[in-house]
Amino acid sequence: MHLGVVRFPGSNCDDVAYAARSCGIGVECVWHDETDLARFDGIIVPGGFSYGDYIRYGAVARLSPIMAEVARFAERGGPVMGIGNGFQILAESHLLPGALLRNEGLKFVCRTETLRVEQSVCRWFDLPAGEVVEIPVSHGGGHYYCDEQTLSRLQDSGQIVLRYSERDGSRLPAGCAPDGSLDDIAGICNERGNVFGLMPHPERAVDPLTGGTDGRAFFTAAVKHLAGTGG
Amino acid sequence: MARYEVYVTYKEGVFDPPGAMAERVLANLGFGGVNSVSVGKFIEIDADADIESVRKMCDQLLANPVIEDYRIIVAGEA
Amino acid sequence: MARYEVYVTYKEGVFDPPGAMAERVLANLGFGGVNSVSVGKFIEIDADADIESVRKMCDQLLANPVIEDYRIIVAGEA
Amino acid sequence: MRDDLSADLAPRLAEELGLKPAEYERIVEILGRTPTLTELYMYSLMWSEHCSYKHSRKALRMFPNEGPAVLQGPGENAGVISVGDGWAVAFKMESHNHPSAIEPFQGAATGVGGVVRDIFAMGARPIAVLGSLRFGPLDEPRQRYLFEGAVEGIGAYANCIGVPTVGGEVYFEEAYAGNCLINAMGIGLMREEKLMRAVAAGPGNLLILIGSTTGRDGIGAASVLASQEFDQKAEEMRPSVQAGDAFTEKLLIEACLELLQRGLLVALGDLGAAGLTSSASEMAARGGVGVEIDVTLVPQREDEMEPFEIMVSESQERMLAVITPEDLAEVEDVCARWELPVTVIGQVTDTGHFVVREGDEIVGDMPAATLAHDAPLYDPPAERPAYLDELQRFDPMTAVEHPQSAEALTATLFDLLASPNICSRRWIWEQGDHQALLNTVVGPGSDAAVLRIGTVGDGEISNRAIAVSADCSGRYCYLDPYTGAQAAVAEAARNVACTGGRPAAVTDCLNFGSPEKPEVFWTFVESIRGLADACRAWEVPVISGNVSFYNESFGQPIYPTPAVGLVGVLDDLAHHTTLGFKSAGDVVVLLGETEVDLGGSEYLKVVHQTVAGMVPRVDLDHEAALREVLLEAIGEGIARSAHDCSEGGLAVALAESCMAGGLGADIHLDDALPPVASLYSETQGRVVVSVAEDGVDRLFELALGAGVPFAVIGTVGGDSLRIEGLVDAALGKMREVYETALAARL
Ligand SMILES: Nc1ncnc2c1ncn2[C@@H]1O[C@H](COP(=O)(O)OP(=O)(O)O)[C@@H](O)[C@H]1O
Ligand SMILES: [Mg+2]
């Protein structure tokens, strides 16, 4: 089991690498100019502020050589997960539908949020639908947006993976998502379920001392899945 | 050397958080009659390049076609 | 109802990191001849208001007079 | 020389640049001739208050700077202490008051940028930022603008460079309405052997500039702004406001740390106030060498910059380093990988002179040490302010009517919980990433932040931690600067001890009005004396700091505000504590004794709109003993929560422990004091601790042994805070008031 964590200038690759390792996964940080990902069983595009998020969230990172490789990796069915800024980069790269806009309140938010796992085709993730987890968010541009057709397609084909929710898993009242996300969406995947993007940071919840342990499932699930597919 | 002006605006229907916030705050500040505000980008480029390449710059970097439209104006010699 | 367009740009001498970043990235992408890029705001306002109040909106909210200049254009009836 | 000035123009220009006639004379004497334009600019900035500490240096000598843990005291970019197991922590607090008053977002952002550069200049990876902020009351739109902008600016910059914002403090007082205070504290972590200093050495070595290009932005900004009184003349000063470029800073952090890791740097320093001039002259002076810089080699952002402009530009996000010529290629490789420009701009010489060239032409040639060290030092007159007697004569118990009924006292508690100086700061700290780097064990919202020692990037995680708190009551310092300053360190130390940290060292940011006013200068000296006496008594050295004078508007100085940033050490993270009550049935204990201390209190301000009276005294021995009891109790695992009493007194402290733990409490106070004093006195040296029933005896034993007053005052439980006969406040309602108060004012 070997995951690659992409490192752009400004990304917090170390946090994800540490979290994955602490869940027993072998990881390696990969510099953004690399073009060979063959040795990896999965790729994580981590959070942070790649290129300062100048111009648009993820706009510059998307143009780096490694992202073309990540696209090919995903095309071949390889598992790719984008966290926070990584989600923004995957959306900019059109590996995931829609876009991430500035938070509705225009303010950065850092706090622990409750998420409900939706029934989805996401292969990064094997928590049962309806399960509720507590994961920190930390972003200024996590407002998920897509047009109506895309939204119903996401719904119909099980591509909505995570929603911000109440503690008991019920839907939030309108306008209560931390970033104003459309339909309270916190994470989505592509149709095949191998590319997954989420704004919350599971890597910040792998240690009871610093943020809880609900995030571990995001990494251990990958291990199980990847082991199951012979990766 | 030519000067180009690029106007990047949200596509119709895309939620514009800074615009929506501006509408709210302007109303709070007592400005009546404001129907809508939208906040886009105004990019000025001085370049030895034709408009075709400026278009490519927009497609590749300066605008995101999923949510944004852009318009290029040749503003003269720089 | 009138449509106003407001162009907000950095004052001369204020460093514009996104503009500088765009210059660098465009050069890396192989766009030759780009001399300078600056990234400002393009704000569209539909309002039942005269240009004087739009100026006030800019001073109070839409532009930061300390580091930014702005220009208002009456773009017609909305 | 090309920049020659005539002998009669030079003194006039000198005056315009803020040099006093005697200072100008001194420059002529040093050089033995009329200074050139470039030299005059360089001296005027290096000898400005901001760079030379000419009014404060003598008073600052009162601080104790030494201790077994100190690896680097004042005089470098930041102080450094050892925190055990080979780990060292660098920290420093710095003001950005004047730029922030003009443009709060950029001012605060670049303030963070500056202090963070001080940290990694020492070789440490920046691991935390704190903000110590003061504004006028929020009902004025201008204050809301400053406050919101500053909070956003700190968050935006720190978030972008991936450094968590773990705490801070904020107060709203009329005295800051014309002059807000934005102090930023930076903390960094390194292995002891990686300690780096800004000491130039090795004639023939190269001076390199890493990072941003140099523009006209902020020519003399920090130094000039920070050395002048500040009126509504903001308009005219606008051009000196600078925009931060956090991404370039992030690249600088990574590139510089990598250069260090590879052993490629002889010296490293940041470019702050007075830009290249200050950085290079200080490096040269520390190393007893000379430097030579060719301004034409400095990458410029704007056309036709004059040599003096290049030498004093305060463009942000630049670092100066000394390397050997052999290492240049490797240094260039590292910087290229981080997409950062790096340029050789000169070299180290053995002349002791700072030579500035424009190509072949010399435009300045000065003994480097005279720039850095020879500014004349002043002994300004100090005089106890006349207003103190009258203010201190005010007796809060007799001068005003106090609430008596339980209903009125409960209403007062809610008023205090809603006070902007007490209510939850969540609105602020949610705008800053407080978790990046994965070591935040206790984030903002508690007495002190607790950060695990380790770097997840290297997989090195330890059991050790530091605790950090920033504190200062400007109001106390206004009423009694000596005691107020002691209270600032006392509170910071108590906050740190409440989490289980042993106070180790202090940084400070001394914010005052004009030192040329005897009454202001007296408060300055008294504050330093207060800090120094407390720090000496507790063996907590002052290892870095910053002075910001001329915080006045229309001749009105701010409250004396000696902000303190204190770092403590936890040897074992298994024993750390937070402020929230943990389980129903636990026993609530008050360590320390309440007295009638309403002078300068938040109660007096909120309920009676009065700032007067004698402030609570600080008993240095008691504070030390109290901390020992706390550390013992936390170390033995019997303290389940600990929270110190500060603004709002015991009642507010209890309410905060209830809210943080989601549990009520039944309290009975028999201190024989008037009710309002029981509840809202701000007597120092008190901590609310909760323990399991079977821990009470042991805690009593510890307190008894240390001579610390001990009282069982109640039990945890229920869903309201009930203080017998005095207060009955439902948890839900307290939370609603406390959590929404700040946002409601914006
Ligand atoms: N400007 C700020 N930025 C981040 N956190 C802050 C800021 N101001 C206050 N806080 C946090 O809010 C909490 C309460 O602050 P304060 O009332 O000053 O605490 P105390 O009285 O214990 O010193 C602390 O955890 C502090 O770190
Ligand atoms: Mg406290």
Coordinates of N, CA and C in Angstrom, one line a residue, chain D residues 408-493:
Chain D
A408 N -30.9 41.4 40.5 CA -30.0 42.4 40.0 C -28.6 41.9 39.8
L409 N -28.1 41.1 40.7 CA -26.8 40.6 40.6 C -26.7 39.6 39.4
T410 N -27.7 38.8 39.2 CA -27.8 37.9 38.1 C -27.8 38.7 36.8
A411 N -28.6 39.8 36.7 CA -28.6 40.6 35.5 C -27.2 41.2 35.2
T412 N -26.5 41.5 36.3 CA -25.2 42.1 36.1 C -24.2 41.0 35.5
L413 N -24.4 39.8 36.0 CA -23.6 38.7 35.4 C -23.8 38.6 33.9
F414 N -25.1 38.7 33.5 CA -25.3 38.7 32.0 C -24.8 39.9 31.3
D415 N -24.8 41.0 32.0 CA -24.2 42.2 31.3 C -22.7 42.0 31.2
L416 N -22.1 41.4 32.1 CA -20.7 41.2 32.0 C -20.3 40.2 31.0
L417 N -21.1 39.1 30.9 CA -20.9 38.1 29.9 C -21.1 38.6 28.5
A418 N -21.9 39.7 28.4 CA -22.1 40.3 27.1 C -21.1 41.4 26.8
S419 N -20.2 41.7 27.8 CA -19.3 42.8 27.5 C -18.3 42.4 26.5
P420 N -17.9 43.2 25.5 CA -17.0 42.9 24.5 C -15.6 42.5 25.0
N421 N -15.3 42.9 26.3 CA -14.0 42.6 26.9 C -14.0 41.2 27.5
I422 N -15.2 40.6 27.7 CA -15.3 39.3 28.3 C -15.9 38.2 27.4
C423 N -16.8 38.6 26.6 CA -17.6 37.6 25.9 C -16.7 36.7 25.0
S424 N -17.3 35.6 24.5 CA -16.5 34.7 23.7 C -15.9 35.4 22.5
R425 N -14.6 35.0 22.2 CA -13.9 35.5 21.1 C -14.0 34.6 19.9
R426 N -15.0 33.6 19.9 CA -15.1 32.7 18.9 C -15.1 33.3 17.5
W427 N -15.9 34.4 17.4 CA -16.0 35.1 16.1 C -14.6 35.5 15.6
I428 N -13.7 35.8 16.4 CA -12.3 36.1 16.0 C -11.6 34.8 15.6
W429 N -11.6 33.9 16.5 CA -10.7 32.8 16.2 C -11.1 31.7 15.3
E430 N -12.4 31.8 14.9 CA -12.9 30.9 13.9 C -12.4 31.3 12.5
Q431 N -11.9 32.6 12.4 CA -11.4 33.1 11.2 C -10.0 32.8 10.9
G432 N -9.4 32.1 11.9 CA -8.0 31.7 11.8 C -7.9 30.2 11.9
D433 N -7.1 29.6 11.0 CA -6.9 28.2 11.1 C -6.0 27.9 12.4
H434 N -6.6 27.3 13.4 CA -5.9 27.1 14.6 C -5.4 25.6 14.8
Q435 N -5.5 24.9 13.7 CA -5.1 23.4 13.8 C -4.0 23.0 12.9
A436 N -3.7 23.8 11.9 CA -2.7 23.4 10.9 C -1.4 22.9 11.7
L437 N -0.7 22.0 11.1 CA 0.5 21.4 11.7 C 0.2 20.3 12.7
L438 N -1.1 20.2 13.0 CA -1.6 19.1 13.8 C -1.0 19.0 15.2
N439 N -0.6 20.0 15.8 CA -0.1 20.0 17.2 C -0.9 20.8 18.2
T440 N -2.0 21.3 17.7 CA -2.8 22.1 18.7 C -3.6 21.2 19.6
V441 N -3.2 21.1 20.8 CA -3.8 20.2 21.8 C -5.0 21.0 22.4
V442 N -4.7 22.3 22.8 CA -5.7 23.2 23.3 C -5.6 24.4 22.4
G443 N -6.7 24.7 21.7 CA -6.7 25.9 20.8 C -7.2 27.1 21.5
P444 N -7.6 28.1 20.8 CA -8.1 29.3 21.4 C -9.4 29.1 22.1
G445 N -9.7 29.9 23.1 CA -10.9 29.8 23.9 C -10.7 29.2 25.3
S446 N -9.4 28.8 25.6 CA -9.1 28.4 26.9 C -8.2 29.4 27.5
D447 N -7.6 29.1 28.7 CA -6.8 30.1 29.4 C -5.5 30.3 28.6
A448 N -4.9 29.2 28.2 CA -3.7 29.3 27.3 C -3.8 28.2 26.2
A449 N -3.1 28.5 25.1 CA -3.1 27.4 24.1 C -2.0 26.4 24.4
V450 N -2.3 25.2 24.1 CA -1.2 24.2 24.4 C -0.9 23.5 23.0
L451 N 0.4 23.6 22.7 CA 0.9 23.1 21.5 C 1.9 21.9 21.7
R452 N 1.6 20.8 21.1 CA 2.6 19.7 21.2 C 3.9 20.0 20.5
I453 N 5.0 19.6 21.1 CA 6.3 19.8 20.5 C 6.5 18.6 19.5
G454 N 6.8 19.0 18.3 CA 7.0 18.0 17.3 C 6.8 18.5 15.9
T455 N 7.3 17.8 14.9 CA 7.0 18.2 13.5 C 6.4 17.0 12.8
V456 N 5.2 17.1 12.5 CA 4.5 15.9 11.9 C 5.2 15.6 10.6
G457 N 5.8 16.6 9.9 CA 6.4 16.4 8.6 C 7.6 15.4 8.8
D458 N 8.3 15.4 9.9 CA 9.4 14.5 10.1 C 9.0 13.3 10.9
G459 N 7.7 13.2 11.2 CA 7.2 12.1 12.0 C 7.7 12.2 13.4
E460 N 8.2 13.3 13.9 CA 8.7 13.4 15.2 C 7.7 14.1 16.1
I461 N 7.1 13.2 17.0 CA 6.1 13.7 17.9 C 6.6 13.4 19.3
S462 N 6.5 14.4 20.1 CA 7.0 14.2 21.5 C 5.8 14.3 22.5
N463 N 6.1 14.0 23.7 CA 5.2 14.1 24.8 C 5.2 15.4 25.4
R464 N 6.1 16.3 24.9 CA 6.2 17.6 25.6 C 5.3 18.6 24.9
A465 N 5.1 19.7 25.5 CA 4.3 20.7 24.9 C 4.7 22.1 25.4
I466 N 4.3 23.1 24.7 CA 4.4 24.4 25.3 C 3.0 25.0 25.5
A467 N 2.8 25.9 26.5 CA 1.6 26.6 26.7 C 1.9 28.0 26.5
V468 N 0.9 28.8 25.9 CA 1.2 30.2 25.6 C 0.0 31.0 25.8
S469 N 0.3 32.2 26.3 CA -0.8 33.2 26.6 C -0.3 34.6 26.4
A470 N -1.2 35.4 25.9 CA -0.9 36.9 25.7 C -1.8 37.7 26.6
D471 N -1.3 38.5 27.4 CA -2.2 39.3 28.3 C -1.7 40.7 28.6
C472 N -2.7 41.5 28.9 CA -2.4 42.8 29.5 C -3.6 43.6 29.7
S473 N -3.9 44.1 30.9 CA -5.0 45.0 31.1 C -4.5 46.4 31.1
G474 N -4.7 47.1 30.0 CA -4.3 48.5 29.8 C -5.0 49.4 30.9
R475 N -6.1 49.0 31.2 CA -6.9 49.8 32.2 C -6.1 49.8 33.6
Y476 N -5.7 48.6 34.0 CA -4.9 48.5 35.2 C -3.6 49.4 35.1
C477 N -3.0 49.3 33.9 CA -1.7 50.0 33.8 C -2.0 51.5 33.8
Y478 N -3.1 51.9 33.3 CA -3.5 53.3 33.3 C -3.6 53.8 34.8
L479 N -4.2 53.0 35.6 CA -4.5 53.4 37.0 C -3.3 53.2 37.9
D480 N -2.4 52.3 37.5 CA -1.2 52.0 38.3 C -0.2 51.2 37.4
P481 N 0.6 51.8 36.7 CA 1.4 51.1 35.7 C 2.3 50.0 36.3
Y482 N 2.8 50.2 37.5 CA 3.7 49.2 38.1 C 2.9 48.0 38.4
T483 N 1.8 48.1 39.1 CA 1.0 47.0 39.5 C 0.4 46.4 38.2
G484 N -0.1 47.2 37.3 CA -0.8 46.7 36.1 C 0.2 45.8 35.3
A485 N 1.4 46.3 35.2 CA 2.4 45.5 34.4 C 2.6 44.1 35.1
Q486 N 2.7 44.2 36.4 CA 2.9 42.9 37.2 C 1.7 42.0 37.0
A487 N 0.5 42.6 37.0 CA -0.7 41.8 36.8 C -0.7 41.2 35.4
A488 N -0.1 41.9 34.4 CA -0.1 41.3 33.1 C 0.7 40.0 33.0
V489 N 1.9 40.0 33.6 CA 2.7 38.8 33.7 C 2.1 37.8 34.6
A490 N 1.5 38.3 35.7 CA 0.9 37.3 36.6 C -0.3 36.6 35.9
E491 N -1.1 37.3 35.2 CA -2.2 36.6 34.5 C -1.7 35.7 33.4
A492 N -0.7 36.1 32.7 CA -0.2 35.2 31.6 C 0.4 33.9 32.3
A493 N 1.1 34.1 33.4 CA 1.7 32.9 34.0 C 0.6 32.0 34.6

